[in-house]
Coordinates of C-alpha atoms and ligand atoms in Angstrom, one line a residue:
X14 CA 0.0 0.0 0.0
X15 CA 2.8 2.4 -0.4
X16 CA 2.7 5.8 -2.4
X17 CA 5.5 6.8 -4.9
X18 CA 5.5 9.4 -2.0
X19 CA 6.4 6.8 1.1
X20 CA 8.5 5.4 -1.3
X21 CA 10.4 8.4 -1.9
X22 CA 10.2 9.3 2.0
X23 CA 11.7 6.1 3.0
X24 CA 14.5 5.3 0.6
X25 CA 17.2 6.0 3.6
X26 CA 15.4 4.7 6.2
X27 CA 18.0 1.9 8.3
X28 CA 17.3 -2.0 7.6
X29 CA 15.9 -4.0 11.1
X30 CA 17.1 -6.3 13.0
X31 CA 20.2 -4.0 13.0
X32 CA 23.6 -5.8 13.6
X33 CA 25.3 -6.3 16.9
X34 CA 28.5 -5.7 17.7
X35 CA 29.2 -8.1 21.0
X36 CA 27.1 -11.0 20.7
X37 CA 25.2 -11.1 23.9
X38 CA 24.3 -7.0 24.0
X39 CA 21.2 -5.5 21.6
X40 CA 22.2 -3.8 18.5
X41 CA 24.1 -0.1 19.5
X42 CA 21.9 1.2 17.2
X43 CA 19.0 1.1 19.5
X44 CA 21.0 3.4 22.4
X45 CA 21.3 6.0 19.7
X46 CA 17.7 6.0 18.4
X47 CA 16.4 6.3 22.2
X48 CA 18.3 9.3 22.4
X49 CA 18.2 10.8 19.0
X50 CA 15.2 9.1 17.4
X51 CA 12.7 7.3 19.9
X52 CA 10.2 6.2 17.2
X53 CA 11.3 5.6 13.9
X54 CA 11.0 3.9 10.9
X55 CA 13.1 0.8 9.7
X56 CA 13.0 -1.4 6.5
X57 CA 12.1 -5.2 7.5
X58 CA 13.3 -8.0 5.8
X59 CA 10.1 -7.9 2.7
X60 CA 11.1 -4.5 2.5
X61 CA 8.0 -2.9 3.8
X62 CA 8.3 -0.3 6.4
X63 CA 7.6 -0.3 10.0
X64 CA 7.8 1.9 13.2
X65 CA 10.9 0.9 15.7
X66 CA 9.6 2.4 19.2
X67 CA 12.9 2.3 21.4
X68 CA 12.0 4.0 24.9
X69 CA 10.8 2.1 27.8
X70 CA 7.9 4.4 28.6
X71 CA 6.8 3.9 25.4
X72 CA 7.2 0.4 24.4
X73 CA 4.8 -0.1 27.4
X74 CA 2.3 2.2 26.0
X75 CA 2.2 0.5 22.7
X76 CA 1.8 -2.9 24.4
X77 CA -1.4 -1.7 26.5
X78 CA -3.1 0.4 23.9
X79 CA -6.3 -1.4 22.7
X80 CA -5.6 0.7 19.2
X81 CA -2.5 -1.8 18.4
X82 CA -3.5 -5.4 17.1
X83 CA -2.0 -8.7 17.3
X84 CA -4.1 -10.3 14.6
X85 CA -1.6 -11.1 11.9
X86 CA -3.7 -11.4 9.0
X87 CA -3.9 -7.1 8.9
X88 CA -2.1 -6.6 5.7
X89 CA 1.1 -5.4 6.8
X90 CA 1.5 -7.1 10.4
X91 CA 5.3 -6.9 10.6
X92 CA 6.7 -10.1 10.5
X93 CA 10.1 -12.0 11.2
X94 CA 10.6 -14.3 7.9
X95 CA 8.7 -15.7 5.4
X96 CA 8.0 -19.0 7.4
X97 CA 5.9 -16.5 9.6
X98 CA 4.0 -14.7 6.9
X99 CA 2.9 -18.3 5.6
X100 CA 1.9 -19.4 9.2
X101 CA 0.0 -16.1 10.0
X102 CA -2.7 -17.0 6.8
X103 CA -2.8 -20.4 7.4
X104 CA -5.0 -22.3 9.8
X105 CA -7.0 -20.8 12.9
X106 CA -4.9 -18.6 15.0
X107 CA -4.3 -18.8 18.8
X108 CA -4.9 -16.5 21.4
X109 CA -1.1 -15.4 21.0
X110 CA -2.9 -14.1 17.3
X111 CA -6.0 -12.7 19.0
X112 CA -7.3 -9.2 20.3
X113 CA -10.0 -9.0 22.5
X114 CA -12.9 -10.1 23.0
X115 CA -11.7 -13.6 21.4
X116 CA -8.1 -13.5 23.0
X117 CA -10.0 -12.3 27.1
X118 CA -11.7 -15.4 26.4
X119 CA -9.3 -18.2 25.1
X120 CA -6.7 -17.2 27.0
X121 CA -9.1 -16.9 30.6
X122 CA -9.9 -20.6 29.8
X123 CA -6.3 -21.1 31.0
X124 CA -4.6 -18.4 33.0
X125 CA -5.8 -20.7 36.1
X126 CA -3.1 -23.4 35.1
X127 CA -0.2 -20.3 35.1
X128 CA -0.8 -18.7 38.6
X129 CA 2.2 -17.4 40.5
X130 CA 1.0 -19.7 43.2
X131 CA 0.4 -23.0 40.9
X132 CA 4.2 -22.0 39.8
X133 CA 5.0 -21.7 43.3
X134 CA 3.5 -25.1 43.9
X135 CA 5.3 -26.8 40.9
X136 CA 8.7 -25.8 42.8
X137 CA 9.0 -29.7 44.2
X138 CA 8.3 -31.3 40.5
X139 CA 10.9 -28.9 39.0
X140 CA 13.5 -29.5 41.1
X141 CA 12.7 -33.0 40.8
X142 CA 13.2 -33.4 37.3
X143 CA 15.8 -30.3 36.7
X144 CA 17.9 -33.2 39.0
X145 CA 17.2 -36.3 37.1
X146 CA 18.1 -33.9 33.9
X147 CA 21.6 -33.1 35.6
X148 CA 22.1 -36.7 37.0
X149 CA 21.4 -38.0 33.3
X150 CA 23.9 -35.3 31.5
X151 CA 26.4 -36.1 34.6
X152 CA 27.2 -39.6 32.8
X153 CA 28.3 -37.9 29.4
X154 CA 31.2 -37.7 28.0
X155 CA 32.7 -33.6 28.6
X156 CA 32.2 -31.6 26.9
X157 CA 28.4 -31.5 26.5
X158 CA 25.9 -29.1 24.5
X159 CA 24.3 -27.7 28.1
X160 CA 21.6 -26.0 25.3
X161 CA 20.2 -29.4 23.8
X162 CA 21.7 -31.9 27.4
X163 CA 20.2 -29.6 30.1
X164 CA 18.7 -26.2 29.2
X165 CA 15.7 -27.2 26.3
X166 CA 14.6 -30.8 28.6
X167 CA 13.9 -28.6 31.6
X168 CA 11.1 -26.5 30.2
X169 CA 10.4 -29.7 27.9
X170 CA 9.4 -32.1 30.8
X171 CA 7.7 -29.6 32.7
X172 CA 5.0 -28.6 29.7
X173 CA 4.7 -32.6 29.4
X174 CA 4.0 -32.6 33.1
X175 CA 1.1 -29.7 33.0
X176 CA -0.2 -30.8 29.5
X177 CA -0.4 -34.3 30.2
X178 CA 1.9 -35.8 27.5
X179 CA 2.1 -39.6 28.6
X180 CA 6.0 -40.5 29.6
X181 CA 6.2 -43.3 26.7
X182 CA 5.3 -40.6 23.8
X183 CA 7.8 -38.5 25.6
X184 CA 10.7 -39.9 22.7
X185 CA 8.5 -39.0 20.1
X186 CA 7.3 -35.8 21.0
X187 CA 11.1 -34.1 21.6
X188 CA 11.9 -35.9 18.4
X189 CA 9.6 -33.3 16.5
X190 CA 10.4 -30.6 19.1
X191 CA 14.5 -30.9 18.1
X192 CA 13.5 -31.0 14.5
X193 CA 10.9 -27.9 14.9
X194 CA 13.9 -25.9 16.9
X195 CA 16.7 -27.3 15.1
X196 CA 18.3 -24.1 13.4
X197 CA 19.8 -26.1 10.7
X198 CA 16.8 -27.9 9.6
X199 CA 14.9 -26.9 6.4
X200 CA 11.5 -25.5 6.6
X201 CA 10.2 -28.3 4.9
X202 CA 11.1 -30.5 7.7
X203 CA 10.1 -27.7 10.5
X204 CA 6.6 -27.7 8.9
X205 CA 6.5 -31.6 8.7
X206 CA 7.6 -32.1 12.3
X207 CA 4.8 -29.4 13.4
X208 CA 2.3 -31.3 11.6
X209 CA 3.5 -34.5 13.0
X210 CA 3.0 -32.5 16.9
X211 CA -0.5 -31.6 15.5
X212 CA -1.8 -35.0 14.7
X213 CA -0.4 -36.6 18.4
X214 CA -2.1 -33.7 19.8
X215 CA -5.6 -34.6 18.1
X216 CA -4.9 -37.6 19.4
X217 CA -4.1 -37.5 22.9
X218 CA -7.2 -34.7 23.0
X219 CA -9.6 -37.7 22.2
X220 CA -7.8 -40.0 24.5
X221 CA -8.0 -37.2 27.5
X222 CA -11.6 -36.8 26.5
X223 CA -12.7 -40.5 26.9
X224 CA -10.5 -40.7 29.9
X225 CA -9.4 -37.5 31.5
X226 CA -6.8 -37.3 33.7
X227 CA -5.3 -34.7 36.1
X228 CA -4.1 -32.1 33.6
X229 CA -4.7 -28.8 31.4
X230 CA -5.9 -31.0 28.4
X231 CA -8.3 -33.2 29.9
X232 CA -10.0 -30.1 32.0
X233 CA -10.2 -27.9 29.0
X234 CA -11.5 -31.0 26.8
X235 CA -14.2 -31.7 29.6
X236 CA -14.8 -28.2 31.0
X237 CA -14.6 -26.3 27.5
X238 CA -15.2 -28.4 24.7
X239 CA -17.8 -30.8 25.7
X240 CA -19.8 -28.0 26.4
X241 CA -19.3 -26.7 23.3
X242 CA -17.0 -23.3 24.3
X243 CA -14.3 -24.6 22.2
X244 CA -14.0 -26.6 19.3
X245 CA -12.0 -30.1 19.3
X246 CA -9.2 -28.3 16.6
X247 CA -9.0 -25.1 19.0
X248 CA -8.3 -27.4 21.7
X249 CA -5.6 -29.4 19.6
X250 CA -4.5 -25.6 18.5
X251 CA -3.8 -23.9 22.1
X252 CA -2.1 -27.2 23.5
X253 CA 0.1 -27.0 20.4
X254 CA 0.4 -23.2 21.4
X255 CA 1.5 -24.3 25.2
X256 CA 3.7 -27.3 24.0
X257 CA 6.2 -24.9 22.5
X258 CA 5.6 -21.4 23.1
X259 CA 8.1 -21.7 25.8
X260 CA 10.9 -24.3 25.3
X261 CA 13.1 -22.5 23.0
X262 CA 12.8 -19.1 25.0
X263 CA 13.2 -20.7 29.0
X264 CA 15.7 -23.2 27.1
X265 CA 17.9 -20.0 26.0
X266 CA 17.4 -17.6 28.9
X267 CA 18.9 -20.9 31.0
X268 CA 21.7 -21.4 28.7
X269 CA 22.4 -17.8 27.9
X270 CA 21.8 -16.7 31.2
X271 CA 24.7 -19.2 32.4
X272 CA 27.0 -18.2 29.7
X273 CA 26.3 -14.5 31.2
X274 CA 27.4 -15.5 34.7
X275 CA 30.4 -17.4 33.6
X276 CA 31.5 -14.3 31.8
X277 CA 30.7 -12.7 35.6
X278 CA 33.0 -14.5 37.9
X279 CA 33.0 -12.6 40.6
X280 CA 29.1 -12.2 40.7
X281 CA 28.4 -15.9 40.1
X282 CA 30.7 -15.8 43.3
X283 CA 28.5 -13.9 45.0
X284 CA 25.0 -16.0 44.2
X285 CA 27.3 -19.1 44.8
X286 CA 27.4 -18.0 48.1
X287 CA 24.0 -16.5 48.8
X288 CA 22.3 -18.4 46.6
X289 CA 19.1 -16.6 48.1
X290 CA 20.1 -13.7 45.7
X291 CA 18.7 -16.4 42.8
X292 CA 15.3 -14.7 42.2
X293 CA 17.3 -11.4 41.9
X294 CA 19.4 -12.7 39.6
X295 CA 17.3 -14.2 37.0
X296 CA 15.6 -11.0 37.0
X297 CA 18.4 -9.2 35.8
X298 CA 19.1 -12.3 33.6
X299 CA 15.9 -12.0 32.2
X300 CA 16.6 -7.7 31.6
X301 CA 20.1 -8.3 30.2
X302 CA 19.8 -11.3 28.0
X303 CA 15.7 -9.9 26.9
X304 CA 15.8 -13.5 25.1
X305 CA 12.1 -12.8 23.6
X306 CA 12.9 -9.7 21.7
X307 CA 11.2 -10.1 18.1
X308 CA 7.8 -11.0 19.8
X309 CA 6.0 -8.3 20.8
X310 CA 4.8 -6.9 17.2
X311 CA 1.8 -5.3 16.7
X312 CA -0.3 -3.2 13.7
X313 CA -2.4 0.2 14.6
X314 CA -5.8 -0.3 14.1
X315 CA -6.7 3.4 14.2
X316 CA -4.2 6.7 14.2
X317 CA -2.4 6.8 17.6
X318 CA 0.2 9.4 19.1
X319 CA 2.5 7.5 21.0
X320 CA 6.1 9.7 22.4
X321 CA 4.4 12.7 20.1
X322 CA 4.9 10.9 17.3
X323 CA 0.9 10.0 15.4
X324 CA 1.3 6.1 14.0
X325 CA -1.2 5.9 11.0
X326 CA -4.2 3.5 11.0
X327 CA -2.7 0.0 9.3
X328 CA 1.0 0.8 10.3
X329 CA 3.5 -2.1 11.8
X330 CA 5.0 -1.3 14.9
X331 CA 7.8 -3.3 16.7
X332 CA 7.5 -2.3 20.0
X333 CA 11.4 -3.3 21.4
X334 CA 11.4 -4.8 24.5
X335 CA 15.4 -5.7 24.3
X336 CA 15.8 -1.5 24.1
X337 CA 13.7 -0.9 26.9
X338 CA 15.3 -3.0 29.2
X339 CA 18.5 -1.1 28.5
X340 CA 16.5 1.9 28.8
X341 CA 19.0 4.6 31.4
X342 CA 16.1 7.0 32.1
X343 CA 14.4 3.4 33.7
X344 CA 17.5 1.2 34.4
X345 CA 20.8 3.2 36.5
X346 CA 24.6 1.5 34.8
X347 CA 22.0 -0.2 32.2
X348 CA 24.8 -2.0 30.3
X349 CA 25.9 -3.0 33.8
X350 CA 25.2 -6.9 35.0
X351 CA 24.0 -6.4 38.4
X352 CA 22.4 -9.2 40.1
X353 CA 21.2 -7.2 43.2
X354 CA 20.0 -4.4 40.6
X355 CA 16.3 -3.3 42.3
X356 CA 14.0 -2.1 41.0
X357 CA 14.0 -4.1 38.1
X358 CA 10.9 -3.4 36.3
X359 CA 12.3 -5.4 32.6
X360 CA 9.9 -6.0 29.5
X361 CA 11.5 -9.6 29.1
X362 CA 7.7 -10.7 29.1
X363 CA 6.2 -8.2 27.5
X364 CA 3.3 -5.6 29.2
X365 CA -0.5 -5.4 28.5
X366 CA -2.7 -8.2 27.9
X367 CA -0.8 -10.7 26.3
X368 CA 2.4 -10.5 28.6
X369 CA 4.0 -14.1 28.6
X370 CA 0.8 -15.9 30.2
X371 CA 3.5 -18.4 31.9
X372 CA 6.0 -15.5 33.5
X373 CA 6.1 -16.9 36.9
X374 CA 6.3 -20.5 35.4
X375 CA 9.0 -19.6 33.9
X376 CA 10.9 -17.7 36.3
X377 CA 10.6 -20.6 39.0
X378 CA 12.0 -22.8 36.0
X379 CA 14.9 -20.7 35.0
X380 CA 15.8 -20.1 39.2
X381 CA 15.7 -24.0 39.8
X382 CA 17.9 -24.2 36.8
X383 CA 20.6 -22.3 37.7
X384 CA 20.9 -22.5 41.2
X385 CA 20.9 -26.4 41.2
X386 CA 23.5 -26.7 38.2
X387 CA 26.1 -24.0 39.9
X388 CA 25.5 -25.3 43.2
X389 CA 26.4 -29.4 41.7
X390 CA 28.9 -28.4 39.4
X391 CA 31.5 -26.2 41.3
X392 CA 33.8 -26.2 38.5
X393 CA 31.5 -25.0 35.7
X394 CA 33.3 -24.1 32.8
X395 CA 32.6 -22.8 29.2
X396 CA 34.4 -25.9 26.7
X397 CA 35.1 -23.2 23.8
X398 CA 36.8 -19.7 23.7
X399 CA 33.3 -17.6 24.3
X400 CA 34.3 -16.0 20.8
X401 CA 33.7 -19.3 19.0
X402 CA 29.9 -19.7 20.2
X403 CA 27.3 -19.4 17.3
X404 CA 24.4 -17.9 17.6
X405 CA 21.1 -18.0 15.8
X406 CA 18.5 -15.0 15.6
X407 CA 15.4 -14.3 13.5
X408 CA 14.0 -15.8 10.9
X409 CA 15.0 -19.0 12.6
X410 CA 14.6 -18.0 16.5
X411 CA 14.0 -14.6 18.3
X412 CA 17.5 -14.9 19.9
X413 CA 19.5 -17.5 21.0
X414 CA 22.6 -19.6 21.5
X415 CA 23.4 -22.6 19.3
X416 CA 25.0 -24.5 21.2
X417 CA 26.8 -24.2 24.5
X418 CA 30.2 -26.6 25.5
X419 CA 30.3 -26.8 28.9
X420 CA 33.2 -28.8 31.0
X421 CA 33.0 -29.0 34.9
Ligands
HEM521 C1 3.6 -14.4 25.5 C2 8.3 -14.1 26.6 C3 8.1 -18.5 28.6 C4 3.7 -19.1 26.8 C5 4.9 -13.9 25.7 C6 5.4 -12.6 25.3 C7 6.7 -12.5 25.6 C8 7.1 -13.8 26.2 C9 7.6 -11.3 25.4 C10 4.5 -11.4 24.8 C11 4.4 -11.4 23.3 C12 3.6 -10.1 22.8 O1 3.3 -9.2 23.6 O2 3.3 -10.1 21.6 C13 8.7 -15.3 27.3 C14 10.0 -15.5 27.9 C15 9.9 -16.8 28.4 C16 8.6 -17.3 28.2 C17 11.2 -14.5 27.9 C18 11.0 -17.5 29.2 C19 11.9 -17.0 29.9 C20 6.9 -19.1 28.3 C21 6.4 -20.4 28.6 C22 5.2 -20.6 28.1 C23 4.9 -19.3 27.4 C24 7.2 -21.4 29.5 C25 4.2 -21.8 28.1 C26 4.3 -22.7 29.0 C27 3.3 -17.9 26.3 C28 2.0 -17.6 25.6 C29 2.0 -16.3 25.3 C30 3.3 -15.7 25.7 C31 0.9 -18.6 25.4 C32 0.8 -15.5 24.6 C33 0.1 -14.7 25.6 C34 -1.0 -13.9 25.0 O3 -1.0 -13.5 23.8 O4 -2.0 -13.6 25.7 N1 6.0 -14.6 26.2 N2 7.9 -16.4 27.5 N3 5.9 -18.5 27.6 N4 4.0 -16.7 26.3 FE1 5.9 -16.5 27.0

């Protein structure tokens, strides 16, 4: 929908995601815009234009302004590759994909199951099977991938747990998973491994529905879709959503955010020995590392003036969570680790209505998972020069390690 005039206007406008220059910190180019050019625009990757909002204040605004959409089938709803844009026109979306009044509902059906007190209650399971994770990757050979041997089965086995996901489909299941999250596999193969998660999932819905259990799926199959609130496919569609929504991203803030304390001796010292500064910590993991930073995307469904700038009705707005977070009129030293920082008040999950439904989830997973792997394996090294580490980033993943050698 551009005019020869938009055209014209935004021949010199900067290509997004903008490079980094040290791996593990956001572009530079985002500490320059807040100062110099808060909300701005930036060529994506079809080359149509969208609105890069930078300030903290802001990004916050955008994410609780009913006038910004998450439905992604707005013509120009920015998104991260062409693997997206296919998804977002195919099939029935999620409530990830919803506004309101359709997304208050779906997601309601399940915000019971993601308290911060059923977290709190799933502390026992976690740390019971973040320890049979660490016993298991304790009888490797060193070095080991602590991404694929330790960091993606902890958030794995737990969403099994909640879901339901019998223990003998277990194999099968994080045989489609590795494929799905695999950064080197073609898209062919993604799409045929997500199809292969689909049909189990129909599956074990009619199995939970003829004999429920004590899990999400067999409560939202009797309480929702027998009476008719929710179709059989929606149901198959938001345990799909659950099922991986979260591994990659609690997978990479535990992996990234060890790789960011072994590059802070003297502060993973310090939690060593009060490991009671753990909750602290992760939140500053979470801040620093902002692992979910291509997500929060959205498309202005009327004209809006956000930071004195108006956003025109059917614009694309990337609302940048990872630029927030280093935000110095909100954060004090904001390129500074600090795992006592307080206040903390980081956009790692988002703001508004659809922040991360499973934050505290989450948060108890990533805690249990690094306190119990530094406090068992005093001599936790990285296996590789930290300047050899790969990393993989949008289309394929919002932000991640690939891989991360560990000795101990
Ligand atoms: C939404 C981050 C873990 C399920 C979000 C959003 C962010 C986020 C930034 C908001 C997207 C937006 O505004 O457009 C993270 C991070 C995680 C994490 C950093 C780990 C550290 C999880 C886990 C699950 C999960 C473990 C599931 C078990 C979801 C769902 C939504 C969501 C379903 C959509 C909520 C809605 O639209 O109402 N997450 N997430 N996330 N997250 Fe997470």
């Amino acid at each position: 929908s551009n005019t020869a005039n938009d055209l014209k206007e935004n021949a010199d406008v900067p290509t997004f995601p903008m490079p980094r220059t040290l791996p593990l910190r956001p572009p530079p180019d985002y500490a320059r815009l807040r100062k110099e050019n808060p909300i701005s625009k930036a060529k994506i990757w079809d080359g149509s234009v969208v609105w890069l909002v930078t300030r903290h204040h802001d990004v916050s605004k955008v994410l609780t302004d009913p006038h910004f959409s998450k439905v992604r089938t707005h013509p120009g709803f920015p998104e991260t590759g062409p693997g997206g844009k296919a998804a977002a026109h195919t099939g029935k979306p999620t409530f990830v994909d919803m506004d309101p009044p359709e997304h208050t509902r779906h997601r309601g059906m399940v915000e019971q199951d993601f308290t911060k007190k059923k977290a709190e209650e799933m502390r026992p399971k976690i740390q019971q099977i973040v320890d049979k994770i660490l016993d298991e990757m304790l009888t490797k050979a060193q070095p080991v991938d602590l991404l694929a041997s330790f960091a993606l089965p902890v958030p794995t086995l737990v969403i099994y747990h909640m879901l339901g996901v019998p223990y003998e489909d277990h194999e099968f299941l994080d045989t489609c998973n590795a494929i799905r999250t695999n950064g080197s596999a073609t898209s062919a193969e993604s799409a045929r491994a997500s199809k292969d998660l689909m049909d189990y999932l129909a599956r074990l819905v009619d199995k939970k529905t003829q004999n429920p259990t004590n899990d999400i799926i067999s409560r939202l199959a009797i309480e929702q879709v027998q009476t008719g609130k929710l179709t059989h496919d929606e149901l198959v569609a938001m345990s799909f959503l659950l099922l991986v929504a979260g591994n990659a991203t609690t997978a990479n803030m535990i992996a990234l955010g060890t790789l960011t304390l072994l590059q802070h001796p003297d502060q993973l010292a310090e939690l060593r020995r009060d490991p009671s500064l753990i909750k602290n910590a992760v939140e500053e993991i979470l801040r620093y590392v902002t692992g979910s930073q291509f997500a929060t995307r959205r498309l202005a469904l009327e004209d809006v003036e956000i930071g004195g700038q108006i956003i025109k009705k059917g614009e694309g707005v990337w609302a940048l969570n990872a630029s927030a977070n280093e935000d110095e009129d909100v954060f004090s030293n904001a390129t500074r680790f600090d795992i006592r920082r307080q206040p903390n008040p980081h956009l790692a999950f988002g703001d508004g209505i659809h922040v991360c439904i499973a934050q505290d989830l989450a948060r108890v997973e990533i805690q249990i998972a690094i306190e119990t792997l530094i406090r068992r394996l005093p001599n936790l090294q990285l296996a590789v020069p930290a300047d050899e580490l790969q990393y993989v980033t949008i289309p394929k993943r919002d932000f991640g390690v690939a891989a991360l050698p560990v000795k101990w």
